[in-house]
Coordinates of C-alpha atoms and ligand atoms in Angstrom, one line a residue:
M25 CA 30.0 58.1 1.5
T26 CA 28.6 60.8 -0.5
Q27 CA 25.1 59.2 -1.4
D28 CA 25.2 61.6 -4.6
K29 CA 24.5 60.6 -7.3
V30 CA 28.5 60.5 -9.5
R31 CA 29.2 61.6 -12.4
V32 CA 31.8 62.2 -15.3
P33 CA 33.1 65.7 -14.2
D34 CA 33.2 64.1 -10.6
F35 CA 36.6 61.3 -12.1
A36 CA 38.5 64.6 -12.8
R37 CA 38.0 66.5 -9.2
M38 CA 38.8 62.9 -7.5
K39 CA 42.2 62.6 -9.0
A40 CA 42.6 66.4 -7.7
N41 CA 41.1 65.4 -4.5
R42 CA 43.8 61.9 -4.7
Q43 CA 40.3 60.3 -3.8
P44 CA 40.4 57.0 -4.7
I45 CA 38.1 55.7 -7.7
T46 CA 36.7 52.3 -6.9
M47 CA 35.1 50.4 -10.3
L48 CA 33.5 46.8 -10.3
T49 CA 32.4 45.0 -12.5
A50 CA 28.3 44.1 -13.0
Y51 CA 26.3 42.4 -14.8
D52 CA 23.1 41.5 -13.5
F53 CA 20.5 43.7 -11.4
P54 CA 21.0 42.0 -7.8
F55 CA 24.7 42.6 -7.5
A56 CA 24.8 46.2 -9.6
R57 CA 22.4 46.7 -7.0
I58 CA 24.0 45.4 -3.5
F59 CA 27.0 47.4 -5.2
D60 CA 25.5 50.7 -5.9
N61 CA 24.0 50.2 -2.1
C62 CA 27.8 49.8 -0.9
G63 CA 28.4 53.0 -2.0
I64 CA 30.7 51.6 -5.5
D65 CA 31.5 54.8 -7.9
A66 CA 31.2 53.7 -11.4
L67 CA 29.8 50.2 -12.1
L68 CA 31.5 48.8 -15.2
V69 CA 29.1 46.1 -17.9
G70 CA 32.5 44.2 -18.8
D71 CA 32.6 42.2 -22.2
S72 CA 34.7 40.1 -19.7
L73 CA 30.7 39.3 -19.4
A74 CA 31.5 36.5 -22.3
M75 CA 33.6 34.4 -19.5
V76 CA 32.3 34.8 -15.8
I77 CA 28.6 35.0 -17.3
R78 CA 29.1 33.2 -20.8
G79 CA 31.9 31.1 -19.8
E80 CA 34.0 31.2 -22.6
D81 CA 38.3 31.7 -22.9
S82 CA 38.1 35.1 -24.6
T83 CA 36.1 38.0 -24.6
L84 CA 35.8 37.9 -28.7
A85 CA 32.6 36.3 -29.1
V86 CA 30.6 39.2 -27.2
T87 CA 28.1 41.5 -29.2
I88 CA 26.5 44.7 -28.8
D89 CA 22.9 43.2 -28.0
E90 CA 24.3 41.3 -25.0
V91 CA 26.3 44.4 -23.4
I92 CA 23.2 46.5 -24.1
Y93 CA 21.1 43.8 -22.2
H94 CA 22.9 43.0 -19.5
T95 CA 23.7 47.1 -18.8
R96 CA 20.2 47.8 -19.4
A97 CA 19.5 45.2 -16.4
V98 CA 22.5 47.0 -14.2
A99 CA 20.9 50.6 -15.0
R100 CA 17.8 49.7 -13.6
A101 CA 19.6 49.0 -10.6
R102 CA 21.6 52.0 -10.2
R103 CA 20.7 55.2 -8.2
R104 CA 24.5 56.6 -7.2
A105 CA 27.0 54.8 -9.3
L106 CA 28.4 55.8 -12.9
V107 CA 27.5 53.4 -15.3
V108 CA 30.0 52.0 -18.1
A109 CA 29.1 49.6 -20.7
D110 CA 32.1 48.1 -23.1
M111 CA 32.1 48.3 -26.3
P112 CA 32.5 44.6 -27.7
F113 CA 35.1 43.2 -30.2
L114 CA 34.5 44.7 -34.1
S115 CA 32.2 46.9 -32.4
Y116 CA 34.2 49.7 -32.9
Q117 CA 37.0 48.8 -35.1
V118 CA 35.5 49.0 -38.5
S119 CA 34.9 52.8 -38.7
P120 CA 34.0 55.4 -36.4
E121 CA 30.8 55.7 -38.2
E122 CA 29.7 52.3 -36.7
A123 CA 31.6 53.1 -33.2
L124 CA 29.6 56.1 -32.7
R125 CA 26.1 54.2 -34.1
N126 CA 27.5 51.5 -31.4
A127 CA 28.2 53.5 -28.7
G128 CA 24.6 55.4 -29.2
R129 CA 22.5 52.3 -29.5
L130 CA 24.8 51.5 -25.2
V131 CA 23.1 55.0 -24.4
K132 CA 19.9 55.2 -25.6
E133 CA 19.3 51.8 -25.4
G134 CA 20.9 50.1 -22.4
G135 CA 21.2 53.0 -20.4
A136 CA 25.3 53.7 -19.8
E137 CA 26.3 57.1 -18.8
A138 CA 29.5 56.4 -20.5
V139 CA 31.4 54.1 -22.8
K140 CA 34.6 51.6 -22.4
L141 CA 37.0 51.1 -25.7
E142 CA 40.2 49.1 -25.5
G143 CA 43.3 51.0 -27.2
G144 CA 45.2 54.0 -27.5
I145 CA 47.1 55.9 -30.2
A146 CA 44.9 53.5 -33.3
I147 CA 41.5 54.7 -32.2
A148 CA 42.0 57.9 -30.8
E149 CA 39.9 59.0 -33.6
T150 CA 37.0 56.9 -32.8
V151 CA 37.6 57.7 -29.5
R152 CA 37.4 62.2 -30.4
R153 CA 34.4 61.0 -32.8
I154 CA 32.5 59.5 -30.2
A155 CA 33.7 62.0 -27.5
A156 CA 32.3 64.9 -29.7
V157 CA 29.3 64.3 -29.4
D158 CA 28.7 64.0 -25.9
I159 CA 29.2 60.4 -25.1
P160 CA 32.2 60.1 -22.3
V161 CA 34.6 57.7 -23.4
M162 CA 36.4 55.7 -20.7
G163 CA 40.2 54.2 -22.3
H164 CA 41.1 50.7 -21.6
I165 CA 45.3 50.2 -21.9
G166 CA 47.8 48.1 -21.3
L167 CA 47.0 43.9 -21.9
T168 CA 44.2 44.4 -23.6
P169 CA 41.6 41.1 -23.6
Q170 CA 40.5 42.3 -27.3
S171 CA 44.1 41.8 -28.3
I172 CA 44.5 38.2 -26.8
H173 CA 46.3 37.0 -30.0
R174 CA 48.6 39.8 -30.8
M175 CA 49.5 39.4 -27.2
G176 CA 49.7 35.6 -27.9
G177 CA 47.3 35.2 -24.6
H178 CA 46.6 37.3 -21.3
R179 CA 49.8 38.3 -20.6
V180 CA 51.1 41.6 -18.4
Q181 CA 52.3 44.4 -21.2
G182 CA 54.5 47.2 -21.0
R183 CA 57.3 45.1 -19.4
K184 CA 59.6 45.5 -22.7
S185 CA 60.8 48.7 -23.4
G186 CA 59.8 50.7 -27.1
R187 CA 57.0 51.8 -29.5
A188 CA 55.8 48.5 -30.1
P189 CA 52.1 47.8 -28.9
G190 CA 52.2 46.9 -25.7
C191 CA 55.8 48.1 -25.0
R192 CA 56.5 51.3 -22.2
E193 CA 56.9 53.5 -24.4
R194 CA 54.3 53.5 -26.4
L195 CA 51.7 53.0 -23.5
L196 CA 52.7 56.0 -22.3
E197 CA 51.9 57.2 -26.4
D198 CA 48.8 55.3 -26.0
A199 CA 47.5 57.4 -22.5
A200 CA 48.6 60.7 -23.3
A201 CA 46.1 60.0 -27.2
L202 CA 43.6 58.8 -25.3
E203 CA 43.8 61.9 -23.4
A204 CA 44.0 63.9 -26.8
A205 CA 41.3 62.6 -27.8
G206 CA 38.7 63.6 -24.9
A207 CA 38.5 60.2 -22.8
F208 CA 37.9 61.7 -19.5
A209 CA 39.5 58.3 -17.8
I210 CA 41.9 55.5 -18.5
V211 CA 41.8 51.5 -17.3
I212 CA 45.7 50.1 -17.4
E213 CA 45.3 46.6 -17.4
G214 CA 48.0 44.4 -16.5
V215 CA 51.9 46.0 -16.3
P216 CA 54.5 46.9 -13.4
P217 CA 53.7 48.8 -10.8
S218 CA 56.4 51.5 -11.9
L219 CA 54.8 51.8 -15.2
G220 CA 50.9 52.2 -14.0
R221 CA 52.1 54.6 -11.8
E222 CA 54.1 57.1 -14.3
I223 CA 51.2 56.7 -16.9
S224 CA 48.9 57.8 -13.8
H225 CA 51.0 60.6 -13.3
S226 CA 51.8 61.6 -16.8
V227 CA 48.4 62.2 -17.5
N228 CA 45.6 64.8 -15.9
V229 CA 42.6 62.4 -16.6
P230 CA 41.9 59.7 -14.0
T231 CA 43.6 56.2 -14.2
I232 CA 41.4 53.1 -12.9
G233 CA 44.1 49.6 -12.5
I234 CA 43.3 46.6 -12.4
G235 CA 46.9 44.3 -12.1
A236 CA 48.7 47.5 -12.9
G237 CA 49.9 48.7 -9.0
P238 CA 48.7 50.4 -6.3
D239 CA 49.4 54.1 -7.2
C240 CA 46.5 54.8 -10.3
D241 CA 44.0 56.9 -9.2
G242 CA 41.7 54.3 -8.8
Q243 CA 41.3 50.5 -8.9
V244 CA 38.5 48.3 -10.8
L245 CA 38.0 45.0 -10.2
V246 CA 35.8 41.4 -11.9
M247 CA 33.1 41.1 -9.7
H248 CA 33.6 37.6 -9.5
D249 CA 37.4 38.0 -8.6
M250 CA 36.0 40.1 -6.1
L251 CA 34.2 38.0 -4.3
G252 CA 35.7 34.4 -5.0
L253 CA 32.9 33.5 -7.3
G254 CA 35.5 31.7 -9.7
E255 CA 36.1 27.8 -9.9
S256 CA 39.4 28.0 -10.6
G257 CA 41.0 30.5 -8.0
A258 CA 41.4 34.5 -8.2
P259 CA 44.1 35.4 -10.9
R260 CA 47.6 37.0 -8.5
F261 CA 46.4 40.9 -9.4
A262 CA 43.0 39.9 -7.6
K263 CA 42.0 39.9 -4.0
P264 CA 38.6 37.9 -3.4
F265 CA 36.8 39.7 -0.7
A266 CA 34.7 36.4 -0.1
N267 CA 34.3 33.0 -1.2
L268 CA 31.3 32.7 -3.2
W269 CA 32.2 29.5 -5.0
N270 CA 32.2 27.8 -1.5
D271 CA 29.4 29.2 -0.1
A272 CA 27.1 28.9 -3.0
A273 CA 28.3 25.1 -3.0
A274 CA 27.3 24.3 0.7
A275 CA 24.0 26.4 1.0
A276 CA 23.2 23.9 -2.7
T277 CA 24.0 20.7 -1.2
A278 CA 22.5 21.8 2.0
Y279 CA 19.0 21.7 -0.8
V280 CA 19.5 18.8 -2.4
R281 CA 20.1 17.0 0.9
E282 CA 17.1 18.5 2.4
V283 CA 14.8 17.7 -0.4
R284 CA 15.9 14.2 -0.8
E285 CA 15.2 14.2 3.2
H286 CA 11.3 15.3 3.2
A287 CA 13.5 18.2 5.2
F288 CA 12.6 20.4 2.8
P289 CA 9.5 22.4 2.5
A290 CA 8.6 22.7 6.3
P291 CA 5.2 23.8 7.1
E292 CA 6.5 27.1 7.8
H293 CA 7.5 26.9 3.5
C294 CA 3.8 26.0 2.8
Y295 CA 0.5 28.1 1.9
R296 CA -2.5 27.5 4.1
E297 CA -5.1 25.6 3.0
A298 CA -8.5 27.4 2.3
R299 CA -11.0 27.5 5.2
R300 CA -13.7 25.4 5.3
S301 CA -17.3 27.2 5.2
Ligands
KIV404 O1 35.4 43.9 -19.2 C1 35.8 44.1 -18.4 O2 35.1 43.5 -17.1 C2 37.3 44.9 -18.3 C3 37.5 44.7 -16.7 C4 38.2 44.2 -16.4 C5 38.6 46.5 -16.4 O3 37.8 45.7 -18.9

């Protein structure tokens, strides 16, 4: 594992060298520092924070100020990883000017080194405007959670053939449009593995998959899914590498018991009394 700071141009080099790119979401200092210490390449301050931190049913309610708040905490923890901040719903769709201002806030106030936007052809001009002022842009296509109402839920995309949003050929065109607009990487979410592979081979910029099969140039998971930190278990595409929900529940249960039994605090948890002179 290299200790060198990961920067945007490293992503292209990693794709060229067939070196898988690793990304995890993070929303606060301790987890960002743990992941950074473990050699993660990128930390994504995802608008998934609506669901995993705030307990909402979708990502739609998150504001740019909330993403800035969480990005600042993650950026303070960063030593090596690239910090990418999500642009939340309606922070970039109204006009390219507003998008540019909000992307700038994520960099200036949050400390992000790149921003991520959902969509393809429909937001290509906005991507071009943001990238033109040297704010690196990561695209996000396929199952785009901000489109939950159009998709009718968090549903796998790209199974149907066609040029309508979410269809197979359209997703290939979306990826090409993002690359042409200057995106330095593209997240592909919730598509069959064959499409994850086809898109990854069709563009020169690296792709980072989540539920898009093994043939993307990198992988990203929501940290709560990776750590088993959800009440109802991880989705099919995610592998829990730990079971922190159960571990935290066991710790809290032991704490409650020890306080009730007067076993905590023990003498070793108490301050020394003042010396009598
Ligand atoms: O918000 C998020 O966590 C994301 C990942 C699922 C890629 O966009």
